[in-house]
DNA sequence: ACGGCTCTAAAACGAACGCTCTAACCAGTA
DNA sequence: TACTGGTTAGAGCGTTCGTTTTAGAGCCGT
């Protein structure tokens, strides 16, 4: 990480801090310190201030998780098993971080709901891209378009909620239980497998 | 509300503000102003300061939502229909508040994850009591104990995630889709109805 | 050697934060 | 009238917030 550019270090540090303490709870000076940069650098690369840093960080986190999601889903042929693999991946990350590093979008999204900042749009885009990733997998598995979209919304939402529950309970059981039930739900559609 | 005691007004105002802007985003002076009380009153009733106010507010919100949940579930005999009624209730509240008043626990829980404050425990208790409410309904409907518990975890988590998704998208569609899928999932257990 | 550029460094601004403090108000009792 | 305990009122503490500002490195083509 020592060879990463200052700008990249800022984005990555901001992403991690946002994930842990949310938007309001993260100070711009803290971001600078964590990124081993100075306040001047932060405002040089992000003249828009704290909000601009947060938007860049959320976009970064969004793509990062989209990749994790895609890999987990593609690691199994059955989409239900793929969702369970994804839940295991999430649980692993949570446990490794001491249950602090949760969904990079949820916290920031909730805190800026009233405002009309660009952060909102970044969160909407993140959720949409994740849903699309799941939808694609379901379509490839033979689901009908309408079922696939509705299931994808349900799956992303349920995983998000289960992750929060897992965090506050410091247990991966909610993620396990939820992914098991999601797999059962997908099985109930009885899609023909090639 | 004019006849409510000062202490009650503080708790209610804090609950609403926590719901909208989270723990860090809500100032204790703002709580006092919103409750039409003064800072002196707040610290008189809550010597523990901001954290004590938040704990009381979360407990209050927890019981409030538990009642809503119980009523919605009991309004239908079929538990799947009950969950859908609950989702409609949530959607109604969201729309009425301009998509700002979400889950009273999620935001506060996420922001205080690293800390070991009492807020964490209050959030854990809230989630547990809601899960228990759902579990009771499922048991009464003939589900096996193990299935009921796992389903309850899934349902509460999924509703939570769907509510967040609904908030950021300013649409009640995620709640509708999720509750429909949850009802389907419950139906898949094919419990005998009396 | 030079101005011109990107980037870094640190001091300082006003505002807001959580919290403490003292003084006053207002029953009820004697 | 005086006293008392529960409650309200608001000034002010030290700290941190996001941001601005000014100054100075380091590098490059000429």
XYZ file of N, CA and C in Angstrom, chain A residues 82-175:
282
model
N -24.856 -20.376 -4.446
C -24.073 -19.167 -4.636
C -24.374 -18.121 -3.574
N -25.646 -17.948 -3.256
C -26.026 -16.990 -2.219
C -25.450 -17.419 -0.875
N -25.473 -18.715 -0.625
C -24.907 -19.192 0.639
C -23.401 -18.953 0.689
N -22.756 -19.127 -0.450
C -21.318 -18.838 -0.508
C -21.065 -17.361 -0.230
N -21.927 -16.535 -0.771
C -21.787 -15.107 -0.554
C -21.956 -14.762 0.927
N -22.947 -15.398 1.561
C -23.165 -15.146 2.988
C -21.950 -15.577 3.801
N -21.345 -16.707 3.413
C -20.146 -17.151 4.125
C -19.032 -16.124 3.979
N -18.931 -15.593 2.760
C -17.913 -14.568 2.512
C -18.138 -13.348 3.425
N -19.370 -12.916 3.506
C -19.691 -11.770 4.363
C -19.368 -12.083 5.819
N -19.764 -13.266 6.250
C -19.525 -13.648 7.644
C -18.035 -13.670 7.954
N -17.274 -14.167 7.011
C -15.830 -14.228 7.204
C -15.245 -12.830 7.396
N -15.672 -11.922 6.534
C -15.187 -10.551 6.647
C -15.576 -9.913 7.972
N -16.795 -10.177 8.389
C -17.243 -9.605 9.659
C -16.414 -10.129 10.820
N -16.282 -11.437 10.863
C -15.540 -12.034 11.985
C -14.093 -11.535 12.000
N -13.499 -11.473 10.819
C -12.094 -11.063 10.746
C -11.895 -9.638 11.263
N -12.908 -8.807 11.095
C -12.762 -7.405 11.512
C -13.307 -7.164 12.917
N -13.636 -8.248 13.622
C -14.242 -8.045 14.939
C -15.644 -7.487 14.848
N -16.342 -7.850 13.789
C -17.744 -7.466 13.575
C -17.925 -5.965 13.377
N -16.893 -5.304 12.912
C -17.033 -3.852 12.736
C -17.217 -3.440 11.278
N -16.613 -4.171 10.349
C -16.650 -3.750 8.942
C -17.863 -4.330 8.236
N -18.954 -3.566 8.236
C -20.193 -4.059 7.650
C -20.402 -3.551 6.242
N -21.647 -3.384 5.893
C -21.984 -2.924 4.549
C -21.520 -1.482 4.389
N -20.767 -1.215 3.301
C -20.206 0.124 3.140
C -21.237 1.173 2.761
N -22.429 0.735 2.461
C -23.428 1.675 1.939
C -24.517 1.977 2.968
N -24.933 0.949 3.684
C -26.084 1.091 4.571
C -25.944 2.265 5.523
N -24.841 2.298 6.242
C -24.681 3.332 7.261
C -24.710 4.724 6.646
N -23.914 4.910 5.606
C -23.853 6.224 4.976
C -25.203 6.618 4.389
N -25.896 5.637 3.832
C -27.183 5.931 3.217
C -28.189 6.410 4.263
N -28.235 5.715 5.379
C -29.234 6.050 6.392
C -29.000 7.438 6.972
N -27.727 7.806 7.102
C -27.431 9.071 7.757
C -27.719 10.281 6.885
N -27.728 10.077 5.564
C -27.896 11.213 4.667
C -29.253 11.175 3.978
N -30.213 10.510 4.591
C -31.503 10.317 3.941
C -32.231 11.630 3.707
N -32.258 12.469 4.715
C -32.989 13.714 4.569
C -32.359 14.634 3.535
N -31.062 14.654 3.475
C -30.348 15.564 2.587
C -30.483 15.121 1.137
N -30.112 15.974 0.228
C -30.161 15.616 -1.196
C -28.749 15.585 -1.758
N -27.826 15.101 -0.957
C -26.430 15.084 -1.386
C -26.194 13.994 -2.416
N -25.059 14.053 -3.036
C -24.716 13.050 -4.044
C -24.487 11.680 -3.414
N -24.292 11.684 -2.102
C -24.083 10.408 -1.425
C -25.275 9.491 -1.640
N -26.452 10.061 -1.542
C -27.657 9.277 -1.786
C -27.599 8.573 -3.127
N -27.284 9.322 -4.153
C -27.266 8.750 -5.501
C -26.231 7.643 -5.602
N -25.081 7.862 -4.973
C -24.040 6.831 -5.003
C -24.536 5.549 -4.341
N -25.280 5.686 -3.256
C -25.806 4.497 -2.582
C -26.845 3.803 -3.441
N -27.726 4.595 -4.049
C -28.729 4.007 -4.935
C -28.045 3.215 -6.046
N -27.029 3.817 -6.654
C -26.322 3.128 -7.738
C -25.671 1.845 -7.253
N -25.107 1.877 -6.067
C -24.464 0.683 -5.524
C -25.485 -0.440 -5.369
N -26.599 -0.137 -4.716
C -27.614 -1.173 -4.513
C -28.111 -1.707 -5.854
N -28.327 -0.794 -6.786
C -28.817 -1.217 -8.087
C -27.822 -2.148 -8.771
N -26.538 -1.849 -8.698
C -25.569 -2.694 -9.400
C -25.480 -4.066 -8.734
N -25.613 -4.099 -7.424
C -25.584 -5.400 -6.748
C -26.800 -6.226 -7.138
N -27.954 -5.577 -7.169
C -29.165 -6.293 -7.575
C -29.018 -6.825 -8.985
N -28.394 -6.028 -9.846
C -28.236 -6.456 -11.226
C -27.345 -7.686 -11.314
N -26.309 -7.702 -10.478
C -25.422 -8.858 -10.458
C -26.187 -10.130 -10.103
N -27.040 -10.029 -9.100
C -27.836 -11.191 -8.694
C -28.836 -11.552 -9.781
N -29.481 -10.527 -10.336
C -30.449 -10.790 -11.403
C -29.796 -11.560 -12.553
N -28.612 -11.134 -12.947
C -27.920 -11.813 -14.044
C -27.717 -13.295 -13.741
N -27.260 -13.560 -12.523
C -27.032 -14.956 -12.157
C -28.331 -15.762 -12.246
N -29.422 -15.163 -11.773
C -30.698 -15.882 -11.789
C -31.184 -16.116 -13.218
N -31.000 -15.122 -14.049
C -31.421 -15.285 -15.442
C -30.624 -16.401 -16.107
N -29.324 -16.409 -15.829
C -28.481 -17.463 -16.407
C -28.886 -18.838 -15.898
N -29.525 -18.864 -14.715
C -29.925 -20.150 -14.143
C -31.317 -20.567 -14.586
N -31.961 -19.753 -15.413
C -33.243 -20.177 -15.962
C -34.464 -19.547 -15.330
N -34.269 -18.595 -14.441
C -35.431 -17.931 -13.845
C -36.082 -17.002 -14.857
N -37.368 -16.790 -14.665
C -38.057 -15.807 -15.491
C -37.652 -14.397 -15.065
N -37.751 -13.484 -16.019
C -37.243 -12.130 -15.763
C -37.897 -11.501 -14.542
N -39.220 -11.628 -14.439
C -39.906 -10.963 -13.336
C -39.525 -11.578 -11.988
N -39.493 -12.897 -11.951
C -39.077 -13.571 -10.718
C -37.653 -13.189 -10.346
N -36.801 -13.126 -11.349
C -35.392 -12.843 -11.079
C -35.229 -11.467 -10.444
N -35.921 -10.475 -10.992
C -35.795 -9.125 -10.433
C -36.303 -9.067 -9.000
N -37.461 -9.658 -8.775
C -38.038 -9.584 -7.427
C -37.187 -10.362 -6.428
N -36.664 -11.500 -6.889
C -35.793 -12.279 -6.006
C -34.506 -11.527 -5.697
N -33.977 -10.861 -6.694
C -32.714 -10.138 -6.473
C -32.905 -9.043 -5.439
N -33.996 -8.302 -5.543
C -34.297 -7.285 -4.533
C -34.374 -7.907 -3.147
N -35.069 -9.031 -3.074
C -35.224 -9.697 -1.784
C -33.880 -10.179 -1.243
N -33.080 -10.756 -2.120
C -31.812 -11.345 -1.670
C -30.858 -10.269 -1.172
N -30.707 -9.208 -1.949
C -29.795 -8.139 -1.512
C -30.284 -7.532 -0.197
N -31.563 -7.254 -0.121
C -32.105 -6.677 1.114
C -31.938 -7.603 2.291
N -32.231 -8.885 2.081
C -32.142 -9.839 3.190
C -30.702 -10.003 3.655
N -29.774 -10.036 2.714
C -28.366 -10.156 3.107
C -27.927 -8.927 3.891
N -28.380 -7.768 3.440
C -28.043 -6.541 4.150
C -28.565 -6.580 5.590
N -29.830 -6.918 5.708
C -30.417 -6.972 7.050
C -29.749 -8.022 7.913
N -29.462 -9.172 7.318
C -28.825 -10.242 8.085
C -27.433 -9.833 8.527
N -26.756 -9.056 7.702
C -25.412 -8.617 8.077
C -25.486 -7.685 9.293
N -26.438 -6.775 9.267
C -26.589 -5.888 10.425
C -26.895 -6.707 11.680
N -27.821 -7.652 11.541
C -28.160 -8.490 12.688
C -26.940 -9.256 13.186
N -26.164 -9.776 12.243
C -24.953 -10.505 12.626
C -23.980 -9.591 13.361
N -23.886 -8.346 12.907
C -22.944 -7.426 13.540
C -23.333 -7.126 14.984
N -24.596 -6.775 15.202
C -24.982 -6.413 16.570
C -24.950 -7.623 17.492
N -25.182 -8.806 16.953
C -25.162 -10.003 17.794
C -23.776 -10.641 17.864
N -22.852 -10.102 17.076
C -21.517 -10.676 17.013
C -21.584 -12.181 16.781
N -22.379 -12.540 15.802
C -22.550 -13.963 15.487
C -22.845 -14.098 14.005
N -22.338 -15.139 13.393
C -22.595 -15.311 11.977
C -23.859 -16.134 11.727
N -24.526 -16.517 12.810
C -25.717 -17.343 12.658
C -26.812 -16.664 11.819
N -27.104 -15.369 12.031
C -28.142 -14.747 11.197
C -27.844 -14.852 9.715
N -26.581 -14.706 9.337
C -26.240 -14.814 7.921
C -26.429 -16.238 7.424
